[in-house]
Amino acid sequence: MAYKTLFTTVTDPAAAEAPLNVATALCRAWDAHLDVLTMGIDRTQTGYYYAGANAMVLQETLQRAQAEANDLEAQIRAKLEPEDLRWNVETAVAAIADLGRHVAARARFSDLAIMAQPYGDSTGVELEPVLEAALFDGDTSVLMVPTGYDGPTDFKRIVIGWNESAEALNAVRRALPLLKAAEFVSIAIINPPTHGPERSDPGGRLSEFLSRHGVHVEISVLAKTMPRISDVLARHAEDSGADLMVMGGYGHSRFREAILGGATRGILENAKLPVFLSH
């Protein structure tokens, strides 16, 4: 499989700069098409509507969101027009409680969604549900790009966070084009279960699977020497000189919404390198 349709959502031009730069570089490298959704967000609290807000006030918030969306579209078009690649920009307006539906509807027809880091002191509250919508509701793989990232996009050294789960295996399968092109791939296993199916050979079956695809693999069995698994995995990626991490995107349902689980959130909060996620 090749990545031929890339997708990204822009709600904040500052947060979108790094993902857009990576997306355009990957489109050129892979001869892919880039779909961009620029969104104006109505950030009015839902309860405000239920309280019987004045119709003129509600109309004003929607007009402000539409103006924001149009301004974003103009900025993105100005950025992409000089680029030698295929692209299109679509604009939408949504209430913050409903933006996931719009993102998922577009993301599901892409091979890879490239999203901004959803956590940070200056990030908008909409970035987390946007990433979750692509990953869970859009059922597409997500490449999360850290804020301010200006590193390589050819991803020669990759770390896989492996825990024998279906999500992790699905992430590996969907990341195969990247893994096959890499020079070094480390399967990182933290505190493998003593009674699990791979207890005698942690990561062995995955290593065999990848080797048959021509992937150069090594297995790293790590002890949980830090409070969080995400911290151990991040340190191993840094020690390995990795420029990409591949892992399953974990979550649980709350009020019928997909919420990123602890391990996934821990990696994304402090990531210094792009993270490939699949659910």
PDB file of C-alpha atoms in Angstrom:
ATOM      1  CA  MET A   1       0.000   0.000   0.000  1.00  0.00           C
ATOM      2  CA  ALA A   2       1.169   3.541  -0.767  1.00  0.00           C
ATOM      3  CA  TYR A   3      -0.011   6.744   0.863  1.00  0.00           C
ATOM      4  CA  LYS A   4      -1.636   8.643  -1.993  1.00  0.00           C
ATOM      5  CA  THR A   5      -4.155  10.855  -0.189  1.00  0.00           C
ATOM      6  CA  LEU A   6      -2.974  12.881   2.794  1.00  0.00           C
ATOM      7  CA  PHE A   7      -5.357  14.923   4.923  1.00  0.00           C
ATOM      8  CA  THR A   8      -4.984  17.666   7.492  1.00  0.00           C
ATOM      9  CA  THR A   9      -7.275  20.027   9.368  1.00  0.00           C
ATOM     10  CA  VAL A  10      -6.434  23.663  10.084  1.00  0.00           C
ATOM     11  CA  THR A  11      -8.136  25.521  12.929  1.00  0.00           C
ATOM     12  CA  ASP A  12      -5.146  27.599  14.042  1.00  0.00           C
ATOM     13  CA  PRO A  13      -2.457  28.737  11.565  1.00  0.00           C
ATOM     14  CA  ALA A  14       0.283  28.688  14.232  1.00  0.00           C
ATOM     15  CA  ALA A  15      -0.458  25.089  15.261  1.00  0.00           C
ATOM     16  CA  ALA A  16      -0.854  24.016  11.626  1.00  0.00           C
ATOM     17  CA  GLU A  17       2.540  25.241  10.433  1.00  0.00           C
ATOM     18  CA  ALA A  18       4.546  22.123  11.350  1.00  0.00           C
ATOM     19  CA  PRO A  19       1.928  19.584  10.130  1.00  0.00           C
ATOM     20  CA  LEU A  20       1.528  21.474   6.838  1.00  0.00           C
ATOM     21  CA  ASN A  21       5.274  21.560   6.272  1.00  0.00           C
ATOM     22  CA  VAL A  22       5.520  17.806   6.882  1.00  0.00           C
ATOM     23  CA  ALA A  23       2.447  17.113   4.730  1.00  0.00           C
ATOM     24  CA  THR A  24       3.796  19.049   1.758  1.00  0.00           C
ATOM     25  CA  ALA A  25       7.209  17.362   2.057  1.00  0.00           C
ATOM     26  CA  LEU A  26       5.588  13.915   2.144  1.00  0.00           C
ATOM     27  CA  CYS A  27       3.310  14.740  -0.792  1.00  0.00           C
ATOM     28  CA  ARG A  28       6.339  15.626  -2.881  1.00  0.00           C
ATOM     29  CA  ALA A  29       8.229  12.503  -1.798  1.00  0.00           C
ATOM     30  CA  TRP A  30       5.295  10.132  -2.346  1.00  0.00           C
ATOM     31  CA  ASP A  31       3.620  11.889  -5.320  1.00  0.00           C
ATOM     32  CA  ALA A  32       0.503  12.152  -3.146  1.00  0.00           C
ATOM     33  CA  HIS A  33      -2.506  14.495  -3.058  1.00  0.00           C
ATOM     34  CA  LEU A  34      -3.112  16.777  -0.059  1.00  0.00           C
ATOM     35  CA  ASP A  35      -6.644  17.508   1.181  1.00  0.00           C
ATOM     36  CA  VAL A  36      -6.904  20.414   3.640  1.00  0.00           C
ATOM     37  CA  LEU A  37      -9.973  21.215   5.727  1.00  0.00           C
ATOM     38  CA  THR A  38      -9.942  24.748   7.167  1.00  0.00           C
ATOM     39  CA  MET A  39     -12.460  25.178   9.978  1.00  0.00           C
ATOM     40  CA  GLY A  40     -13.973  28.167  11.680  1.00  0.00           C
ATOM     41  CA  ILE A  41     -14.960  27.150  15.196  1.00  0.00           C
ATOM     42  CA  ASP A  42     -17.971  28.483  17.063  1.00  0.00           C
ATOM     43  CA  ARG A  43     -16.588  28.202  20.588  1.00  0.00           C
ATOM     44  CA  THR A  44     -19.806  29.272  22.327  1.00  0.00           C
ATOM     45  CA  GLN A  45     -20.625  26.925  25.172  1.00  0.00           C
ATOM     46  CA  THR A  46     -23.509  24.618  24.264  1.00  0.00           C
ATOM     47  CA  GLY A  47     -25.411  25.482  27.432  1.00  0.00           C
ATOM     48  CA  TYR A  48     -25.497  29.108  26.328  1.00  0.00           C
ATOM     49  CA  TYR A  49     -27.770  28.134  23.447  1.00  0.00           C
ATOM     50  CA  TYR A  50     -30.050  26.119  25.710  1.00  0.00           C
ATOM     51  CA  ALA A  51     -30.408  29.109  28.027  1.00  0.00           C
ATOM     52  CA  GLY A  52     -32.193  31.005  25.276  1.00  0.00           C
ATOM     53  CA  ALA A  53     -29.523  33.309  23.924  1.00  0.00           C
ATOM     54  CA  ASN A  54     -30.584  36.187  21.720  1.00  0.00           C
ATOM     55  CA  ALA A  55     -30.765  35.146  18.037  1.00  0.00           C
ATOM     56  CA  MET A  56     -28.622  38.094  16.991  1.00  0.00           C
ATOM     57  CA  VAL A  57     -25.876  36.991  19.383  1.00  0.00           C
ATOM     58  CA  LEU A  58     -25.951  33.459  17.985  1.00  0.00           C
ATOM     59  CA  GLN A  59     -25.847  34.792  14.427  1.00  0.00           C
ATOM     60  CA  GLU A  60     -22.854  36.939  15.317  1.00  0.00           C
ATOM     61  CA  THR A  61     -20.888  33.948  16.631  1.00  0.00           C
ATOM     62  CA  LEU A  62     -21.568  32.011  13.435  1.00  0.00           C
ATOM     63  CA  GLN A  63     -20.556  34.946  11.263  1.00  0.00           C
ATOM     64  CA  ARG A  64     -17.329  35.278  13.252  1.00  0.00           C
ATOM     65  CA  ALA A  65     -16.600  31.584  12.738  1.00  0.00           C
ATOM     66  CA  GLN A  66     -17.300  31.881   9.003  1.00  0.00           C
ATOM     67  CA  ALA A  67     -14.950  34.860   8.725  1.00  0.00           C
ATOM     68  CA  GLU A  68     -12.296  32.874  10.588  1.00  0.00           C
ATOM     69  CA  ALA A  69     -12.730  29.925   8.206  1.00  0.00           C
ATOM     70  CA  ASN A  70     -12.464  32.178   5.140  1.00  0.00           C
ATOM     71  CA  ASP A  71      -9.336  33.835   6.491  1.00  0.00           C
ATOM     72  CA  LEU A  72      -7.745  30.434   7.186  1.00  0.00           C
ATOM     73  CA  GLU A  73      -8.606  29.262   3.680  1.00  0.00           C
ATOM     74  CA  ALA A  74      -6.939  32.328   2.157  1.00  0.00           C
ATOM     75  CA  GLN A  75      -3.799  31.770   4.246  1.00  0.00           C
ATOM     76  CA  ILE A  76      -3.540  28.083   3.322  1.00  0.00           C
ATOM     77  CA  ARG A  77      -4.131  28.748  -0.379  1.00  0.00           C
ATOM     78  CA  ALA A  78      -1.400  31.387  -0.340  1.00  0.00           C
ATOM     79  CA  LYS A  79       0.960  28.883   1.282  1.00  0.00           C
ATOM     80  CA  LEU A  80       0.181  26.000  -1.080  1.00  0.00           C
ATOM     81  CA  GLU A  81      -0.065  27.812  -4.426  1.00  0.00           C
ATOM     82  CA  PRO A  82       3.733  28.066  -4.889  1.00  0.00           C
ATOM     83  CA  GLU A  83       4.154  24.354  -4.059  1.00  0.00           C
ATOM     84  CA  ASP A  84       4.704  21.830  -6.842  1.00  0.00           C
ATOM     85  CA  LEU A  85       2.087  19.305  -5.698  1.00  0.00           C
ATOM     86  CA  ARG A  86      -1.590  18.428  -6.013  1.00  0.00           C
ATOM     87  CA  TRP A  87      -3.878  19.831  -3.335  1.00  0.00           C
ATOM     88  CA  ASN A  88      -7.306  21.187  -2.534  1.00  0.00           C
ATOM     89  CA  VAL A  89      -8.760  23.216   0.317  1.00  0.00           C
ATOM     90  CA  GLU A  90     -12.262  22.874   1.723  1.00  0.00           C
ATOM     91  CA  THR A  91     -13.829  25.188   4.292  1.00  0.00           C
ATOM     92  CA  ALA A  92     -16.360  24.391   7.016  1.00  0.00           C
ATOM     93  CA  VAL A  93     -17.893  26.006  10.091  1.00  0.00           C
ATOM     94  CA  ALA A  94     -18.835  23.973  13.148  1.00  0.00           C
ATOM     95  CA  ALA A  95     -19.691  24.319  16.799  1.00  0.00           C
ATOM     96  CA  ILE A  96     -16.881  22.999  18.941  1.00  0.00           C
ATOM     97  CA  ALA A  97     -19.086  20.142  20.166  1.00  0.00           C
ATOM     98  CA  ASP A  98     -19.764  19.027  16.572  1.00  0.00           C
ATOM     99  CA  LEU A  99     -16.459  19.505  14.778  1.00  0.00           C
ATOM    100  CA  GLY A 100     -15.454  15.822  15.054  1.00  0.00           C
ATOM    101  CA  ARG A 101     -18.200  14.809  12.649  1.00  0.00           C
ATOM    102  CA  HIS A 102     -16.847  17.088   9.930  1.00  0.00           C
ATOM    103  CA  VAL A 103     -13.255  15.922  10.417  1.00  0.00           C
ATOM    104  CA  ALA A 104     -14.137  12.211  10.437  1.00  0.00           C
ATOM    105  CA  ALA A 105     -16.205  12.518   7.245  1.00  0.00           C
ATOM    106  CA  ARG A 106     -13.149  13.790   5.338  1.00  0.00           C
ATOM    107  CA  ALA A 107     -10.461  11.767   7.110  1.00  0.00           C
ATOM    108  CA  ARG A 108     -12.054   8.406   6.302  1.00  0.00           C
ATOM    109  CA  PHE A 109     -11.249   8.899   2.607  1.00  0.00           C
ATOM    110  CA  SER A 110      -7.542   9.495   3.194  1.00  0.00           C
ATOM    111  CA  ASP A 111      -4.592   7.144   3.629  1.00  0.00           C
ATOM    112  CA  LEU A 112      -2.992   9.229   6.350  1.00  0.00           C
ATOM    113  CA  ALA A 113      -4.122  12.204   8.437  1.00  0.00           C
ATOM    114  CA  ILE A 114      -1.361  14.572   9.503  1.00  0.00           C
ATOM    115  CA  MET A 115      -2.327  16.409  12.674  1.00  0.00           C
ATOM    116  CA  ALA A 116      -0.923  18.976  15.087  1.00  0.00           C
ATOM    117  CA  GLN A 117       0.185  18.096  18.608  1.00  0.00           C
ATOM    118  CA  PRO A 118      -3.041  18.313  20.635  1.00  0.00           C
ATOM    119  CA  TYR A 119      -1.491  19.311  23.969  1.00  0.00           C
ATOM    120  CA  GLY A 120       0.536  22.313  25.060  1.00  0.00           C
ATOM    121  CA  ASP A 121       0.328  25.659  26.792  1.00  0.00           C
ATOM    122  CA  SER A 122      -0.792  27.569  23.710  1.00  0.00           C
ATOM    123  CA  THR A 123      -2.801  24.922  21.844  1.00  0.00           C
ATOM    124  CA  GLY A 124      -6.505  25.304  21.183  1.00  0.00           C
ATOM    125  CA  VAL A 125      -8.976  23.017  22.925  1.00  0.00           C
ATOM    126  CA  GLU A 126     -10.209  21.806  19.527  1.00  0.00           C
ATOM    127  CA  LEU A 127      -6.968  20.039  18.579  1.00  0.00           C
ATOM    128  CA  GLU A 128      -7.587  16.986  20.748  1.00  0.00           C
ATOM    129  CA  PRO A 129     -11.099  16.182  19.421  1.00  0.00           C
ATOM    130  CA  VAL A 130      -9.866  16.848  15.865  1.00  0.00           C
ATOM    131  CA  LEU A 131      -7.116  14.223  16.202  1.00  0.00           C
ATOM    132  CA  GLU A 132      -9.454  11.785  17.964  1.00  0.00           C
ATOM    133  CA  ALA A 133     -12.092  12.193  15.255  1.00  0.00           C
ATOM    134  CA  ALA A 134      -9.639  11.243  12.503  1.00  0.00           C
ATOM    135  CA  LEU A 135      -8.205   8.328  14.476  1.00  0.00           C
ATOM    136  CA  PHE A 136     -11.329   6.764  15.976  1.00  0.00           C
ATOM    137  CA  ASP A 137     -14.335   7.937  13.942  1.00  0.00           C
ATOM    138  CA  GLY A 138     -12.504   8.381  10.640  1.00  0.00           C
ATOM    139  CA  ASP A 139     -10.644   5.091  11.153  1.00  0.00           C
ATOM    140  CA  THR A 140      -7.554   6.427   9.441  1.00  0.00           C
ATOM    141  CA  SER A 141      -3.956   6.407  10.566  1.00  0.00           C
ATOM    142  CA  VAL A 142      -2.694   9.649  12.072  1.00  0.00           C
ATOM    143  CA  LEU A 143       0.775  11.146  11.920  1.00  0.00           C
ATOM    144  CA  MET A 144       1.010  13.558  14.852  1.00  0.00           C
ATOM    145  CA  VAL A 145       3.610  16.284  14.265  1.00  0.00           C
ATOM    146  CA  PRO A 146       5.004  18.053  17.357  1.00  0.00           C
ATOM    147  CA  THR A 147       4.706  21.807  17.652  1.00  0.00           C
ATOM    148  CA  GLY A 148       7.621  23.528  15.935  1.00  0.00           C
ATOM    149  CA  TYR A 149       8.963  20.306  14.402  1.00  0.00           C
ATOM    150  CA  ASP A 150      11.503  20.902  11.627  1.00  0.00           C
ATOM    151  CA  GLY A 151      13.255  17.525  11.568  1.00  0.00           C
ATOM    152  CA  PRO A 152      13.524  14.884   8.833  1.00  0.00           C
ATOM    153  CA  THR A 153      10.520  13.526   6.977  1.00  0.00           C
ATOM    154  CA  ASP A 154      12.174  10.473   5.452  1.00  0.00           C
ATOM    155  CA  PHE A 155      12.036   8.651   8.841  1.00  0.00           C
ATOM    156  CA  LYS A 156      15.139   6.467   8.609  1.00  0.00           C
ATOM    157  CA  ARG A 157      15.100   5.347  12.276  1.00  0.00           C
ATOM    158  CA  ILE A 158      11.782   4.120  13.713  1.00  0.00           C
ATOM    159  CA  VAL A 159      10.733   2.781  17.113  1.00  0.00           C
ATOM    160  CA  ILE A 160       7.642   0.574  17.426  1.00  0.00           C
ATOM    161  CA  GLY A 161       5.864   0.516  20.781  1.00  0.00           C
ATOM    162  CA  TRP A 162       4.828  -3.151  20.964  1.00  0.00           C
ATOM    163  CA  ASN A 163       2.501  -4.715  23.557  1.00  0.00           C
ATOM    164  CA  GLU A 164       0.948  -7.559  21.537  1.00  0.00           C
ATOM    165  CA  SER A 165      -2.367  -5.668  21.173  1.00  0.00           C
ATOM    166  CA  ALA A 166      -4.574  -5.558  18.104  1.00  0.00           C
ATOM    167  CA  GLU A 167      -4.149  -1.777  17.959  1.00  0.00           C
ATOM    168  CA  ALA A 168      -0.347  -2.030  17.924  1.00  0.00           C
ATOM    169  CA  LEU A 169      -0.411  -4.709  15.219  1.00  0.00           C
ATOM    170  CA  ASN A 170      -2.794  -2.649  13.108  1.00  0.00           C
ATOM    171  CA  ALA A 171      -0.456   0.351  13.462  1.00  0.00           C
ATOM    172  CA  VAL A 172       2.474  -1.769  12.265  1.00  0.00           C
ATOM    173  CA  ARG A 173       0.525  -3.028   9.255  1.00  0.00           C
ATOM    174  CA  ARG A 174      -0.571   0.474   8.245  1.00  0.00           C
ATOM    175  CA  ALA A 175       2.954   1.813   8.749  1.00  0.00           C
ATOM    176  CA  LEU A 176       4.568  -0.838   6.532  1.00  0.00           C
ATOM    177  CA  PRO A 177       5.514   1.584   3.720  1.00  0.00           C
ATOM    178  CA  LEU A 178       7.418   3.677   6.249  1.00  0.00           C
ATOM    179  CA  LEU A 179       8.967   0.664   7.982  1.00  0.00           C
ATOM    180  CA  LYS A 180      10.156  -0.850   4.691  1.00  0.00           C
ATOM    181  CA  ALA A 181      11.851   2.405   3.735  1.00  0.00           C
ATOM    182  CA  ALA A 182      13.612   2.787   7.107  1.00  0.00           C
ATOM    183  CA  GLU A 183      17.230   1.887   7.755  1.00  0.00           C
ATOM    184  CA  PHE A 184      16.641   0.890  11.385  1.00  0.00           C
ATOM    185  CA  VAL A 185      13.518  -0.326  13.212  1.00  0.00           C
ATOM    186  CA  SER A 186      13.445  -1.106  16.923  1.00  0.00           C
ATOM    187  CA  ILE A 187      10.600  -3.160  18.415  1.00  0.00           C
ATOM    188  CA  ALA A 188      10.375  -1.792  21.975  1.00  0.00           C
ATOM    189  CA  ILE A 189       8.738  -4.057  24.549  1.00  0.00           C
ATOM    190  CA  ILE A 190       8.338  -2.827  28.129  1.00  0.00           C
ATOM    191  CA  ASN A 191       7.974  -5.394  30.909  1.00  0.00           C
ATOM    192  CA  PRO A 192       6.615  -8.224  28.716  1.00  0.00           C
ATOM    193  CA  PRO A 193       4.011 -10.323  30.558  1.00  0.00           C
ATOM    194  CA  THR A 194       5.435 -13.489  32.087  1.00  0.00           C
ATOM    195  CA  HIS A 195       2.361 -15.486  31.062  1.00  0.00           C
ATOM    196  CA  GLY A 196       1.625 -13.893  27.693  1.00  0.00           C
ATOM    197  CA  PRO A 197       1.607 -15.693  24.326  1.00  0.00           C
ATOM    198  CA  GLU A 198       5.098 -14.315  23.532  1.00  0.00           C
ATOM    199  CA  ARG A 199       6.635 -14.970  26.972  1.00  0.00           C
ATOM    200  CA  SER A 200       9.441 -17.156  25.594  1.00  0.00           C
ATOM    201  CA  ASP A 201      10.254 -14.885  22.639  1.00  0.00           C
ATOM    202  CA  PRO A 202       8.989 -11.306  23.141  1.00  0.00           C
ATOM    203  CA  GLY A 203       8.508  -9.616  19.785  1.00  0.00           C
ATOM    204  CA  GLY A 204       9.743 -12.647  17.872  1.00  0.00           C
ATOM    205  CA  ARG A 205       6.661 -13.190  15.745  1.00  0.00           C
ATOM    206  CA  LEU A 206       6.443  -9.500  14.853  1.00  0.00           C
ATOM    207  CA  SER A 207      10.136  -9.441  13.976  1.00  0.00           C
ATOM    208  CA  GLU A 208       9.658 -12.442  11.707  1.00  0.00           C
ATOM    209  CA  PHE A 209       6.626 -10.827  10.051  1.00  0.00           C
ATOM    210  CA  LEU A 210       8.509  -7.597   9.368  1.00  0.00           C
ATOM    211  CA  SER A 211      11.665  -9.350   8.184  1.00  0.00           C
ATOM    212  CA  ARG A 212       9.690 -11.057   5.439  1.00  0.00           C
ATOM    213  CA  HIS A 213       8.788  -7.577   4.199  1.00  0.00           C
ATOM    214  CA  GLY A 214      12.446  -6.655   4.077  1.00  0.00           C
ATOM    215  CA  VAL A 215      12.376  -4.544   7.254  1.00  0.00           C
ATOM    216  CA  HIS A 216      15.642  -4.418   9.223  1.00  0.00           C
ATOM    217  CA  VAL A 217      14.535  -5.072  12.799  1.00  0.00           C
ATOM    218  CA  GLU A 218      16.007  -5.374  16.257  1.00  0.00           C
ATOM    219  CA  ILE A 219      14.144  -6.159  19.490  1.00  0.00           C
ATOM    220  CA  SER A 220      14.621  -4.123  22.664  1.00  0.00           C
ATOM    221  CA  VAL A 221      13.127  -5.534  25.868  1.00  0.00           C
ATOM    222  CA  LEU A 222      12.971  -2.700  28.399  1.00  0.00           C
ATOM    223  CA  ALA A 223      12.295  -2.592  32.128  1.00  0.00           C
ATOM    224  CA  LYS A 224       9.740  -0.129  33.453  1.00  0.00           C
ATOM    225  CA  THR A 225      12.264   2.029  35.289  1.00  0.00           C
ATOM    226  CA  MET A 226      10.078   5.163  35.167  1.00  0.00           C
ATOM    227  CA  PRO A 227       6.571   5.782  36.530  1.00  0.00           C
ATOM    228  CA  ARG A 228       4.880   5.834  33.124  1.00  0.00           C
ATOM    229  CA  ILE A 229       5.307   3.452  30.200  1.00  0.00           C
ATOM    230  CA  SER A 230       5.149   6.440  27.853  1.00  0.00           C
ATOM    231  CA  ASP A 231       8.226   7.922  29.572  1.00  0.00           C
ATOM    232  CA  VAL A 232      10.222   4.709  29.093  1.00  0.00           C
ATOM    233  CA  LEU A 233       9.213   4.520  25.451  1.00  0.00           C
ATOM    234  CA  ALA A 234      10.080   8.178  24.827  1.00  0.00           C
ATOM    235  CA  ARG A 235      13.510   7.770  26.434  1.00  0.00           C
ATOM    236  CA  HIS A 236      14.222   4.668  24.343  1.00  0.00           C
ATOM    237  CA  ALA A 237      13.271   6.570  21.176  1.00  0.00           C
ATOM    238  CA  GLU A 238      15.653   9.362  22.144  1.00  0.00           C
ATOM    239  CA  ASP A 239      18.484   6.933  22.994  1.00  0.00           C
ATOM    240  CA  SER A 240      17.945   5.160  19.655  1.00  0.00           C
ATOM    241  CA  GLY A 241      18.129   8.399  17.671  1.00  0.00           C
ATOM    242  CA  ALA A 242      14.660   7.665  16.281  1.00  0.00           C
ATOM    243  CA  ASP A 243      12.886  10.177  14.077  1.00  0.00           C
ATOM    244  CA  LEU A 244       9.481   8.429  14.173  1.00  0.00           C
ATOM    245  CA  MET A 245       7.488   6.374  16.669  1.00  0.00           C
ATOM    246  CA  VAL A 246       4.798   3.871  15.666  1.00  0.00           C
ATOM    247  CA  MET A 247       2.197   2.779  18.209  1.00  0.00           C
ATOM    248  CA  GLY A 248      -1.404   1.758  18.623  1.00  0.00           C
ATOM    249  CA  GLY A 249      -3.869   4.533  19.361  1.00  0.00           C
ATOM    250  CA  TYR A 250      -5.710   3.535  22.495  1.00  0.00           C
ATOM    251  CA  GLY A 251      -8.897   5.035  23.827  1.00  0.00           C
ATOM    252  CA  HIS A 252     -12.109   4.401  25.679  1.00  0.00           C
ATOM    253  CA  SER A 253     -15.677   5.545  25.239  1.00  0.00           C
ATOM    254  CA  ARG A 254     -17.055   8.359  27.397  1.00  0.00           C
ATOM    255  CA  PHE A 255     -20.395   9.947  26.577  1.00  0.00           C
ATOM    256  CA  ARG A 256     -20.131   8.169  23.202  1.00  0.00           C
ATOM    257  CA  GLU A 257     -16.877   9.964  22.377  1.00  0.00           C
ATOM    258  CA  ALA A 258     -13.454   8.406  21.883  1.00  0.00           C
ATOM    259  CA  ILE A 259     -11.048   9.650  24.535  1.00  0.00           C
ATOM    260  CA  LEU A 260      -7.325   9.003  24.166  1.00  0.00           C
ATOM    261  CA  GLY A 261      -6.059   6.533  26.751  1.00  0.00           C
ATOM    262  CA  GLY A 262      -3.250   7.186  29.219  1.00  0.00           C
ATOM    263  CA  ALA A 263      -0.330   5.656  27.296  1.00  0.00           C
ATOM    264  CA  THR A 264      -1.267   7.383  24.041  1.00  0.00           C
ATOM    265  CA  ARG A 265      -1.849  10.710  25.737  1.00  0.00           C
ATOM    266  CA  GLY A 266       1.422  10.443  27.647  1.00  0.00           C
ATOM    267  CA  ILE A 267       3.390  10.046  24.411  1.00  0.00           C
ATOM    268  CA  LEU A 268       1.563  12.830  22.603  1.00  0.00           C
ATOM    269  CA  GLU A 269       1.874  15.306  25.472  1.00  0.00           C
ATOM    270  CA  ASN A 270       5.673  15.287  25.475  1.00  0.00           C
ATOM    271  CA  ALA A 271       6.558  14.056  21.972  1.00  0.00           C
ATOM    272  CA  LYS A 272       9.608  15.618  20.358  1.00  0.00           C
ATOM    273  CA  LEU A 273       9.326  13.500  17.199  1.00  0.00           C
ATOM    274  CA  PRO A 274       6.392  12.574  14.945  1.00  0.00           C
ATOM    275  CA  VAL A 275       4.177   9.730  16.154  1.00  0.00           C
ATOM    276  CA  PHE A 276       2.329   7.365  13.793  1.00  0.00           C
ATOM    277  CA  LEU A 277      -0.943   6.200  15.399  1.00  0.00           C
ATOM    278  CA  SER A 278      -3.540   3.700  14.294  1.00  0.00           C
ATOM    279  CA  HIS A 279      -6.555   2.277  16.069  1.00  0.00           C
TER     280      HIS A 279
END
